[in-house]
């Protein structure tokens, strides 16, 4: 390796460690050693330090150990004429630089609490988002699991012009990659260049402005580390396993735009530890397959993808705007709205239905009523999107699977925003999309192209009609509601006893190798994305996919929910790490979790009951842990007695914690979760003869400690208090 780049990296690491130590000592004077530090709503302390060393940095006093570790790893300052016998000093300097950057940023959060927005999107007076919280990690982590996000580019610096900045960002979006932005080139910042050009930035568009400083880059490395700890069952402190996991499963690279400073070089050296190569547009010394330099801006994206070994698959879709998952989170607002449908403004409905094969003309798209070019900007129209499919393999059970795709497939079109499903959908089309030639008919064309591409195995022909007259839309709404009710009744009437086959879901095994989710009619997937019917249809559509049939076999314990065939499958699919678990219990060997769960339940011994908390709730819970800490405790594919992950819908299923008396044991939930599941919960409460049970369940307005809520439970005569002891 060239001593030039080694000298720069080592010198930069010394500068960063000095800055970190100075900031820490100043903070000690004003705040004291007991002052808590960390990144808001994250479970992994300072994640790079924790992941590599196993050391928890929770207070300013704890920072002393991290500073000492930095000093231990730092090699002596080099001169260009010094000989470099191995890469180890540079990698160690890079790791010290990342540790120092985490300390710098943690103290920034402490001393400048409003420096970062702590949101998914920029706000009016601040574009810097800072560290991703664990809600964002879960939501975006799923995209890395299912392949819609192949990886991320950590970009330091800015492009030579706004036009080149847009080209690079758009190329990364169209390849479905996330872009993490930090550091400046002179007085230019990439995020500012994009905003000046009218490009939306934020987590929803995959263009993430972490911060303006070099040290902000550590949020991207920390995101990768948290993926490994949350989903990969990597144990903190096992640095070799962490580096291997990130190299082999988290496909990332560093892109340096502009002159590489010494602090940039140190940060890039830190990234090399994780297997993340560096690609630069300036002339710096190279390391084969690790540092590639002097790449022109028009080729840098493709060159980075080649060096990292990413496999990007892009299929052409017949629409006049850019198309891909990176545009799914784009927002169309205010003066930019050309057309709005649904969302309470007008009727809107989406419906997939099967037809005899001779009644469907494949590829036919019709707009019945006004088209986009026939209405003025700012219009509102009713809309019904009717997708009719036919084929020898098509079944009624597949209709909701196809229908569920409409949401994200429309959202993938740049300048088109879609929210909701069924008869509560909401569509906005931007003026920019219309100027490029986008019409309502293109919705039909993109649905035909993508559904054929992804699900062509189950149907032969497909046609789409879009209705934009009120009387037509209302007639379609009535028909669609009948179909929705029939579908819901099919799954609602099923029980675990009524079927001999459950289904697996192994989507999260790319992150959590020992986790095996088995889904039954009365226990939906813990991520909330799959029920039994979905998995059955998924297997029929893709027999070698992540949803495989699991024969129940002999019933070993009907109360706990344990079957011989399921145990055998779990043992095999977990590679021998898990030999059994129970579907209906929180105390006796509950099901494993991967980190993707919507909710976590935990026992509250003093209350003789169980609390459950959803991921969106970020405050303290009565079990003494926030959701993030709970997720770190039970995630990674292990069974944790006393705790269990589950979906929101599972709370209202009859077998939820049936071994411990089910919803009679629920004594605390966040108010927002109670409101969200109220209708279905009240149905179950009526069934068991306690129609006002939800009102007897405490929430954060009552308290967030067992002692605080116990008196409320007593006053409300909560049934948990009269049940047999949990422990």
XYZ file of C-alpha atoms in Angstrom:
727
model
C 0.000 0.000 0.000
C 1.225 3.523 -0.779
C 2.688 5.343 2.202
C 0.960 8.496 0.942
C -2.560 7.224 1.631
C -1.360 5.434 4.783
C 0.142 8.662 6.106
C -3.065 10.559 5.374
C -5.260 7.939 7.053
C -3.121 7.697 10.188
C -2.750 11.465 10.481
C -6.516 11.889 10.002
C -7.212 9.309 12.709
C -4.976 11.194 15.155
C -6.866 14.414 14.368
C -10.253 12.772 14.959
C -9.202 11.107 18.199
C -7.775 14.409 19.463
C -11.072 16.146 18.603
C -13.070 13.430 20.333
C -10.975 13.571 23.485
C -11.147 17.364 23.614
C -14.950 17.351 23.179
C -15.266 14.659 25.844
C -13.109 16.477 28.412
C -15.037 19.712 27.878
C -18.340 17.846 28.301
C -17.089 16.209 31.503
C -16.495 19.615 33.043
C -20.001 20.884 32.293
C -22.078 17.688 32.493
C -20.269 15.282 34.803
C -19.250 11.654 34.318
C -22.725 10.289 35.057
C -24.368 12.131 32.144
C -26.029 9.621 29.763
C -24.859 9.661 26.144
C -26.062 7.864 23.028
C -28.052 8.150 19.836
C -31.816 8.691 20.364
C -34.065 5.600 20.313
C -31.331 3.116 19.449
C -30.681 -0.080 21.345
C -26.976 -0.504 20.653
C -25.342 2.293 22.662
C -22.620 3.638 20.342
C -23.020 0.798 17.845
C -19.590 0.650 16.159
C -17.776 0.696 19.497
C -20.246 -1.796 20.986
C -20.222 -4.116 17.986
C -16.435 -4.260 17.676
C -15.428 -4.275 21.357
C -18.577 -5.381 23.216
C -18.149 -2.269 25.380
C -21.302 -0.302 26.257
C -20.864 3.467 26.212
C -23.826 4.721 28.240
C -22.382 7.708 30.138
C -19.649 10.287 29.718
C -17.666 8.274 32.239
C -17.807 5.240 29.930
C -16.266 7.301 27.135
C -12.924 7.129 28.972
C -12.575 3.438 28.067
C -13.393 4.147 24.421
C -10.813 6.959 24.252
C -8.232 4.651 25.791
C -9.060 2.021 23.153
C -8.602 4.618 20.411
C -5.175 5.544 21.776
C -4.264 1.865 22.001
C -5.162 1.266 18.346
C -3.532 4.402 16.948
C -0.156 3.760 15.270
C 2.498 6.494 15.439
C 2.110 9.428 13.062
C 3.771 8.565 9.751
C 5.874 10.540 7.352
C 5.646 9.911 3.586
C 9.157 8.465 3.554
C 8.376 5.888 6.286
C 8.088 2.252 5.206
C 4.718 0.464 5.569
C 5.165 -3.255 6.003
C 1.474 -4.229 6.308
C -2.032 -2.824 6.093
C -2.752 -3.454 9.783
C -1.667 -0.020 11.101
C -3.951 1.699 8.589
C -6.941 -0.519 9.442
C -6.357 0.056 13.156
C -6.143 3.803 12.574
C -9.380 3.637 10.607
C -11.147 1.825 13.435
C -9.886 4.382 15.943
C -11.234 7.098 13.625
C -14.708 5.520 13.575
C -14.727 5.185 17.367
C -13.716 8.846 17.658
C -16.444 9.896 15.229
C -19.086 8.112 17.308
C -17.851 9.931 20.414
C -17.895 13.276 18.585
C -21.442 12.694 17.370
C -22.715 11.409 20.738
C -21.437 14.565 22.442
C -22.982 16.669 19.664
C -26.361 15.055 20.456
C -25.779 15.900 24.118
C -24.723 19.524 23.652
C -26.740 20.393 20.529
C -29.921 18.301 20.848
C -31.583 20.005 17.873
C -28.608 19.694 15.525
C -30.267 16.652 13.875
C -33.962 16.300 13.087
C -34.373 12.751 14.515
C -36.935 12.166 11.742
C -37.187 10.313 8.417
C -37.386 13.539 6.408
C -35.767 16.972 6.573
C -37.800 19.689 8.267
C -38.198 23.289 7.161
C -35.093 24.657 8.843
C -32.932 21.525 9.076
C -32.013 18.886 6.494
C -29.650 16.781 8.648
C -31.242 13.563 9.900
C -28.497 12.104 12.102
C -28.441 8.473 13.257
C -31.326 6.278 12.138
C -33.490 5.285 15.086
C -34.578 1.682 15.533
C -38.004 2.253 13.954
C -36.223 3.305 10.765
C -33.746 0.432 11.103
C -36.563 -2.116 11.228
C -38.522 -0.565 8.375
C -35.523 -0.165 6.074
C -33.845 -3.375 7.239
C -36.729 -5.371 5.778
C -35.852 -3.937 2.358
C -32.334 -5.314 2.693
C -33.882 -8.676 3.660
C -36.254 -8.986 0.714
C -33.790 -7.618 -1.819
C -35.593 -4.398 -2.751
C -32.493 -2.592 -1.442
C -29.337 -4.361 -2.680
C -27.032 -2.186 -0.549
C -25.941 1.385 0.184
C -23.443 3.982 -0.974
C -21.823 6.121 1.730
C -20.882 9.320 -0.098
C -18.405 11.823 1.287
C -18.259 15.187 -0.440
C -20.126 16.781 -3.314
C -20.228 16.663 -7.100
C -18.534 19.301 -9.309
C -21.981 20.625 -10.304
C -25.634 20.299 -9.320
C -26.341 18.515 -12.615
C -23.715 15.857 -11.921
C -25.025 15.483 -8.358
C -28.513 14.762 -9.694
C -27.149 12.283 -12.234
C -25.215 10.319 -9.587
C -28.124 10.319 -7.118
C -30.661 9.313 -9.771
C -28.417 6.498 -10.978
C -28.143 5.127 -7.446
C -31.920 5.426 -6.961
C -32.668 3.637 -10.217
C -30.379 0.826 -9.081
C -32.435 0.700 -5.840
C -29.450 1.574 -3.611
C -29.589 3.779 -0.548
C -27.355 6.857 -0.569
C -25.946 8.025 2.775
C -24.548 11.579 2.496
C -21.995 13.367 4.694
C -19.005 15.750 4.567
C -18.371 18.724 2.291
C -16.173 19.376 -0.721
C -15.072 22.933 -0.109
C -18.304 24.805 0.517
C -20.473 22.295 -1.382
C -22.675 19.593 0.117
C -24.281 16.863 -1.989
C -27.616 17.078 -0.141
C -27.792 20.820 -0.795
C -27.015 20.257 -4.476
C -29.918 17.833 -4.749
C -32.348 20.111 -2.912
C -31.431 23.048 -5.146
C -32.322 20.837 -8.109
C -35.750 19.952 -6.726
C -34.811 16.405 -5.648
C -36.495 15.128 -2.476
C -34.091 13.776 0.121
C -34.777 11.652 3.198
C -35.212 8.001 4.108
C -38.360 7.564 1.958
C -36.465 8.443 -1.250
C -33.298 6.554 -0.178
C -31.244 9.767 -0.382
C -30.296 10.172 3.279
C -28.484 13.361 4.445
C -26.840 12.176 7.674
C -24.879 15.338 8.412
C -22.507 17.981 7.029
C -19.317 16.754 8.713
C -16.942 13.897 8.007
C -17.821 12.422 11.402
C -21.461 12.012 10.239
C -20.269 9.192 7.985
C -20.115 6.946 11.034
C -23.939 6.825 11.073
C -23.787 4.758 7.864
C -21.215 2.338 9.286
C -23.257 2.178 12.479
C -26.369 1.306 10.466
C -24.535 -1.694 9.000
C -23.332 -2.766 12.461
C -26.844 -2.538 13.887
C -28.157 -4.681 11.030
C -25.597 -7.331 11.989
C -26.453 -7.154 15.708
C -30.234 -6.886 15.230
C -30.813 -9.414 12.481
C -27.635 -11.445 12.197
C -27.251 -12.810 15.721
C -23.727 -11.373 15.772
C -22.500 -11.146 19.358
C -21.080 -7.749 20.385
C -17.332 -7.921 20.788
C -16.793 -10.665 18.211
C -15.161 -8.310 15.738
C -14.155 -10.958 13.213
C -17.727 -12.265 12.931
C -19.018 -8.711 12.642
C -16.605 -7.841 9.830
C -17.408 -11.060 7.963
C -21.156 -10.504 8.309
C -20.974 -6.938 6.991
C -18.708 -7.945 4.116
C -20.849 -10.891 3.047
C -24.384 -9.661 3.811
C -24.440 -5.842 3.953
C -23.421 -4.712 0.486
C -22.016 -1.232 0.922
C -19.264 0.936 -0.491
C -17.756 4.376 0.139
C -17.783 6.956 -2.659
C -15.449 9.934 -2.247
C -16.351 12.958 -4.392
C -13.716 15.669 -4.384
C -10.294 16.015 -2.807
C -9.693 13.364 -0.147
C -8.739 14.997 3.155
C -6.825 13.229 5.897
C -10.015 12.768 7.937
C -11.751 11.314 4.863
C -8.837 8.919 4.402
C -9.108 7.816 8.049
C -12.853 7.253 7.748
C -12.383 5.278 4.524
C -9.730 3.148 6.223
C -12.277 2.373 8.940
C -14.790 1.251 6.311
C -12.230 -1.162 4.820
C -12.366 -3.183 8.053
C -15.996 -4.026 7.219
C -15.244 -5.045 3.637
C -16.607 -1.780 2.205
C -14.384 -0.646 -0.709
C -13.627 2.989 -1.490
C -14.169 4.504 -4.945
C -12.937 8.039 -5.553
C -13.123 10.523 -8.421
C -9.755 12.030 -7.452
C -6.264 10.663 -7.974
C -5.234 8.759 -4.826
C -3.068 5.629 -4.489
C -5.010 2.415 -5.129
C -5.363 -0.977 -3.459
C -6.813 -3.651 -5.783
C -10.518 -4.268 -5.026
C -10.313 -2.010 -1.960
C -9.439 1.521 -3.090
C -10.159 2.551 -6.689
C -9.348 6.105 -7.724
C -9.577 8.637 -10.537
C -12.975 7.353 -11.735
C -14.959 9.873 -13.787
C -18.301 10.942 -12.346
C -20.249 9.536 -15.297
C -18.840 6.062 -14.582
C -18.396 6.100 -10.815
C -21.712 4.426 -9.900
C -21.232 1.463 -12.216
C -17.566 1.161 -11.225
C -18.499 1.082 -7.524
C -21.103 -1.612 -8.147
C -18.551 -3.701 -10.030
C -15.900 -3.353 -7.313
C -18.369 -4.292 -4.553
C -19.657 -7.229 -6.588
C -23.296 -6.150 -6.416
C -25.817 -7.849 -8.685
C -28.365 -5.275 -9.809
C -31.420 -6.400 -11.806
C -33.445 -3.680 -13.507
C -36.441 -4.462 -15.710
C -37.774 -1.882 -18.109
C -41.313 -0.650 -17.414
C -43.269 1.204 -20.123
C -43.724 4.551 -18.355
C -42.263 7.988 -19.264
C -40.848 8.623 -15.765
C -38.057 6.984 -13.767
C -39.234 3.776 -12.084
C -37.962 1.780 -9.086
C -38.307 1.155 -5.319
C -36.244 4.249 -4.494
C -39.216 6.415 -5.472
C -41.669 4.547 -3.231
C -41.320 7.071 -0.411
C -41.495 10.165 -2.599
C -44.125 12.733 -1.569
C -46.301 14.860 -3.858
C -47.504 17.949 -1.991
C -49.103 21.348 -2.330
C -48.542 23.240 -5.536
C -46.907 20.199 -7.142
C -50.178 18.203 -7.215
C -51.685 17.846 -10.680
C -54.311 15.212 -9.808
C -55.607 13.783 -6.540
C -57.861 10.725 -6.150
C -59.197 9.128 -2.957
C -57.819 9.979 0.461
C -61.280 11.079 1.607
C -61.435 13.699 -1.141
C -63.083 11.421 -3.702
C -64.086 7.733 -3.849
C -61.202 5.399 -4.777
C -60.965 1.627 -4.892
C -58.569 -1.085 -6.126
C -59.794 -4.550 -6.958
C -58.196 -7.636 -8.493
C -60.685 -10.223 -9.704
C -60.546 -13.457 -11.717
C -62.361 -13.878 -15.021
C -62.870 -16.685 -17.566
C -59.945 -16.712 -19.962
C -62.040 -15.752 -23.005
C -63.220 -12.572 -21.227
C -59.733 -11.129 -20.777
C -57.567 -9.488 -23.441
C -53.966 -9.597 -22.293
C -52.358 -6.164 -22.136
C -55.575 -4.246 -22.700
C -55.648 -0.961 -20.752
C -58.656 1.340 -20.828
C -59.418 4.629 -19.089
C -63.190 4.962 -18.817
C -63.770 8.644 -18.135
C -61.513 11.727 -18.086
C -57.759 11.177 -18.619
C -55.016 13.290 -17.081
C -54.560 15.435 -20.191
C -58.295 16.141 -20.192
C -58.395 17.822 -16.761
C -56.620 20.942 -15.471
C -53.835 20.964 -12.885
C -55.128 20.684 -9.326
C -58.071 18.447 -10.291
C -59.697 15.806 -8.117
C -61.243 12.700 -9.681
C -62.856 9.502 -8.367
C -60.864 6.435 -9.374
C -61.421 2.688 -9.566
C -58.532 0.476 -10.661
C -59.923 -2.882 -11.745
C -57.400 -5.597 -12.612
C -58.925 -8.651 -14.279
C -56.794 -11.785 -14.550
C -57.327 -15.190 -16.092
C -55.384 -18.429 -16.354
C -55.407 -22.139 -15.667
C -53.353 -21.709 -12.472
C -55.270 -18.710 -11.148
C -57.194 -19.164 -7.878
C -59.403 -16.849 -5.816
C -56.852 -17.012 -2.987
C -54.272 -15.323 -5.219
C -56.400 -12.226 -5.793
C -55.399 -10.414 -2.555
C -51.730 -11.302 -3.177
C -51.847 -9.538 -6.543
C -53.973 -6.713 -5.175
C -51.467 -6.022 -2.423
C -48.801 -5.336 -5.074
C -50.703 -2.383 -6.529
C -49.601 -0.079 -3.708
C -45.856 -0.318 -4.165
C -45.891 -0.883 -7.929
C -47.653 2.458 -8.484
C -45.397 4.134 -5.904
C -42.296 3.046 -7.836
C -43.164 5.622 -10.534
C -41.354 8.907 -9.986
C -43.793 11.713 -9.249
C -46.676 9.391 -8.306
C -47.690 8.937 -4.657
C -49.928 6.102 -3.479
C -51.162 5.463 0.078
C -53.529 2.798 1.446
C -55.248 -0.125 -0.246
C -58.653 -1.574 -1.098
C -61.351 1.138 -0.823
C -59.249 3.523 1.296
C -56.541 4.146 -1.303
C -55.167 7.615 -2.061
C -53.349 8.707 -5.225
C -51.519 11.888 -6.184
C -49.813 12.610 -9.515
C -47.300 15.458 -9.718
C -47.142 18.196 -12.323
C -43.628 17.046 -13.180
C -44.815 13.522 -14.000
C -47.602 14.876 -16.218
C -45.136 17.169 -18.003
C -43.033 14.095 -18.823
C -46.092 12.430 -20.367
C -47.418 10.313 -17.488
C -51.109 9.419 -17.837
C -53.542 7.266 -15.865
C -53.228 4.648 -18.610
C -49.588 4.203 -17.567
C -50.835 2.816 -14.230
C -52.449 -0.008 -16.193
C -49.344 -0.505 -18.324
C -46.967 -0.684 -15.371
C -49.265 -3.070 -13.468
C -49.484 -5.325 -16.526
C -45.688 -5.334 -16.994
C -44.718 -5.855 -13.345
C -47.422 -8.342 -12.356
C -46.650 -10.456 -15.418
C -42.958 -10.241 -14.590
C -43.335 -11.179 -10.917
C -46.424 -13.416 -10.948
C -46.806 -14.606 -14.526
C -46.608 -18.195 -13.349
C -50.116 -18.037 -11.867
C -52.021 -16.230 -14.605
C -51.898 -16.085 -18.387
C -53.768 -12.912 -19.246
C -54.424 -9.594 -17.572
C -56.311 -6.439 -18.449
C -56.752 -3.186 -16.521
C -59.587 -0.680 -16.555
C -59.406 2.657 -14.754
C -62.761 4.328 -14.092
C -62.873 8.076 -13.382
C -66.631 8.787 -13.329
C -68.351 8.888 -9.933
C -71.237 6.556 -10.773
C -68.869 3.918 -12.194
C -66.488 4.123 -9.233
C -69.275 3.786 -6.654
C -70.603 0.713 -8.468
C -67.119 -0.869 -8.398
C -66.768 -0.008 -4.682
C -69.924 -1.974 -3.889
C -68.735 -5.054 -5.805
C -65.228 -4.866 -4.350
C -66.493 -4.657 -0.765
C -68.425 -7.890 -1.254
C -65.226 -9.566 -2.463
C -63.178 -8.161 0.439
C -65.712 -9.466 2.977
C -65.674 -12.954 1.436
C -61.858 -13.055 1.536
C -61.680 -11.905 5.161
C -64.270 -14.492 6.182
C -62.173 -17.305 4.659
C -59.124 -16.662 6.852
C -61.135 -15.556 9.911
C -62.994 -18.871 10.010
C -59.815 -20.969 9.941
C -58.180 -22.440 13.041
C -54.857 -24.124 13.676
C -56.727 -27.384 14.273
C -58.514 -27.180 10.912
C -55.336 -27.545 8.811
C -52.574 -30.141 8.712
C -49.990 -27.831 7.167
C -48.424 -24.605 8.423
C -45.978 -22.477 6.410
C -42.493 -21.200 7.038
C -41.164 -17.750 6.306
C -37.394 -17.575 5.926
C -37.119 -14.067 4.473
C -35.216 -12.799 7.510
C -32.694 -15.635 7.558
C -30.363 -13.575 5.385
C -29.957 -11.447 8.528
C -30.831 -13.870 11.355
C -29.623 -17.334 10.296
C -31.100 -19.202 13.290
C -34.537 -17.594 13.199
C -37.374 -19.634 11.700
C -40.846 -18.130 11.503
C -43.655 -20.688 11.196
C -47.054 -19.220 10.363
C -50.392 -20.809 11.190
C -53.981 -19.640 10.645
C -54.034 -18.315 14.215
C -50.502 -16.949 14.409
C -49.537 -14.484 11.689
C -45.909 -13.696 10.918
C -44.370 -11.546 13.628
C -43.515 -8.816 11.094
C -47.212 -8.437 10.279
C -46.625 -8.930 6.549
C -47.759 -12.547 6.100
C -50.742 -14.594 7.198
C -51.339 -18.310 6.522
C -53.289 -17.652 3.333
C -50.552 -15.352 2.018
C -47.927 -18.028 2.623
C -49.998 -20.720 0.935
C -50.447 -18.529 -2.123
C -46.780 -17.515 -2.052
C -45.717 -21.175 -2.084
C -48.075 -21.952 -4.945
C -46.635 -19.029 -6.879
C -42.988 -19.760 -6.030
C -42.417 -23.354 -4.810
C -38.736 -22.688 -4.061
C -39.349 -19.376 -2.285
C -39.165 -18.430 1.412
C -42.637 -19.785 2.290
C -42.510 -23.575 2.474
C -45.180 -26.020 3.726
C -44.513 -27.447 7.179
C -46.412 -30.596 8.127
C -47.665 -30.303 11.710
C -47.292 -33.976 12.453
C -48.103 -35.348 15.889
C -49.496 -32.839 18.414
C -47.103 -32.837 21.363
C -48.802 -30.160 23.475
C -52.096 -28.569 22.362
C -52.080 -26.020 25.214
C -48.619 -24.664 24.462
C -48.896 -25.157 20.705
C -46.145 -27.649 19.863
C -46.038 -30.244 17.064
C -43.499 -32.908 16.152
C -43.361 -31.993 12.465
C -42.866 -28.312 13.234
C -40.043 -29.128 15.673
C -38.283 -31.224 13.054
C -38.576 -28.456 10.481
C -37.368 -25.759 12.880
C -34.342 -27.837 13.889
C -33.364 -28.353 10.264
C -34.085 -24.795 9.081
C -32.213 -23.235 12.020
C -29.176 -25.400 11.236
C -29.536 -27.185 14.572
C -29.632 -24.013 16.685
C -33.286 -24.346 17.761
C -34.929 -27.744 18.319
C -38.432 -26.590 19.336
C -40.599 -23.687 20.354
C -44.216 -23.090 21.372
C -46.761 -21.064 19.411
C -49.074 -20.046 22.270
C -46.808 -19.331 25.228
C -44.732 -16.422 26.453
C -43.210 -18.350 29.359
C -42.448 -21.818 27.997
C -39.979 -21.666 25.087
C -41.712 -18.982 22.993
C -41.083 -18.588 19.270
C -37.816 -17.056 18.087
C -37.607 -13.514 16.715
C -35.361 -11.834 14.186
C -35.734 -8.135 14.956
C -38.566 -7.479 12.465
C -41.416 -7.966 14.932
C -44.181 -5.342 15.044
C -44.731 -5.823 18.790
C -43.030 -7.378 21.804
C -44.825 -8.780 24.845
C -43.185 -9.151 28.254
C -44.459 -10.518 31.554
C -45.123 -8.137 34.466
C -44.883 -10.382 37.574
C -46.199 -7.807 40.058
C -49.351 -7.372 37.960
C -49.679 -11.103 37.231
C -50.029 -10.102 33.605
C -48.400 -9.250 30.313
C -47.638 -5.949 28.596
C -47.176 -5.500 24.874
C -45.524 -2.604 23.055
C -45.412 -1.712 19.373
C -42.302 -0.512 17.601
C -43.657 2.991 17.031
C -43.843 3.611 20.789
C -40.406 4.914 21.787
C -40.795 5.688 25.499
C -40.185 3.541 28.582
C -42.462 0.566 29.279
C -43.503 -1.049 32.580
C -40.995 -3.882 32.173
C -38.178 -1.317 32.536
C -37.065 -1.440 28.899
C -37.875 0.546 25.783
C -38.809 -1.276 22.602
C -35.263 -0.914 21.250
C -33.749 -2.621 24.290
C -36.394 -5.347 24.174
C -35.658 -5.966 20.493
C -31.969 -6.274 21.245
C -32.762 -8.734 24.022
C -34.970 -11.161 22.114
C -33.883 -10.664 18.474
C -31.334 -12.685 16.571
C -33.118 -16.037 16.486
C -33.223 -17.110 20.139
C -36.075 -18.198 22.423
C -36.403 -15.902 25.431
C -38.849 -17.071 28.149
C -40.909 -14.173 29.448
C -40.713 -12.285 26.164
C -42.146 -12.907 22.698
C -42.321 -11.017 19.406
C -45.556 -10.913 17.434
C -47.624 -8.890 14.972
C -50.261 -6.332 15.908
C -52.998 -8.471 14.382
C -51.886 -11.500 16.413
C -53.063 -9.744 19.595
C -56.630 -10.121 18.353
C -56.311 -13.751 17.264
C -57.869 -16.395 19.514
C -54.615 -18.293 20.137
C -52.619 -15.241 21.263
C -50.817 -16.345 24.461
C -53.530 -18.978 24.888
C -51.332 -21.009 27.272
C -51.434 -18.067 29.689
C -55.163 -17.191 29.264
C -54.715 -14.940 26.229
C -55.942 -11.356 26.267
C -57.160 -11.738 29.858
C -53.467 -11.340 30.768
C -52.972 -8.067 28.864
C -52.564 -5.333 31.447
C -50.679 -2.584 29.542
C -50.421 -1.315 25.959
C -49.527 2.087 24.477
C -52.638 4.160 23.856
C -51.912 4.380 20.122
C -51.839 0.575 19.834
C -55.093 0.235 21.795
C -56.770 2.634 19.378
C -55.351 0.872 16.333
C -56.617 -2.612 17.237
C -59.734 -1.581 19.171
C -62.401 -2.973 16.831
C -60.998 -6.500 16.556
C -59.915 -6.555 20.207
C -63.429 -5.674 21.344
C -64.827 -8.532 19.236
C -62.570 -10.975 21.084
C -63.394 -9.392 24.434
C -67.102 -9.882 23.738
C -66.468 -13.537 22.901
C -64.877 -14.180 26.306
C -67.553 -12.265 28.169
C -65.545 -9.166 29.144
C -66.777 -6.564 26.638
C -65.058 -3.647 28.426
C -61.676 -5.375 28.745
C -59.840 -2.834 26.597
C -60.885 -0.056 29.005
C -59.377 -2.066 31.879
C -55.975 -2.253 30.124
C -53.600 0.449 31.327
C -51.534 2.644 29.028
C -48.847 5.296 29.393
C -51.364 7.858 30.649
C -51.828 5.631 33.709
C -48.125 4.936 34.191
C -45.017 3.187 32.898
C -44.047 1.182 35.991
C -45.673 -1.903 37.456
C -46.280 -0.094 40.716
C -47.987 2.802 38.924
C -50.410 0.643 36.977
C -51.225 -1.931 39.684
C -53.640 0.360 41.508
C -55.424 1.104 38.216
C -55.781 -2.616 37.504
C -57.186 -3.170 40.992
C -59.639 -0.293 40.621
C -60.772 -1.617 37.216
C -61.027 -5.204 38.520
C -58.756 -6.459 35.750
C -59.181 -10.235 35.276
C -55.412 -10.866 35.340
C -55.359 -10.189 39.082
C -57.621 -13.178 39.778
C -55.877 -15.643 37.439
C -53.374 -18.283 38.583
C -49.889 -16.868 39.203
C -47.806 -16.504 36.041
C -44.616 -17.592 37.798
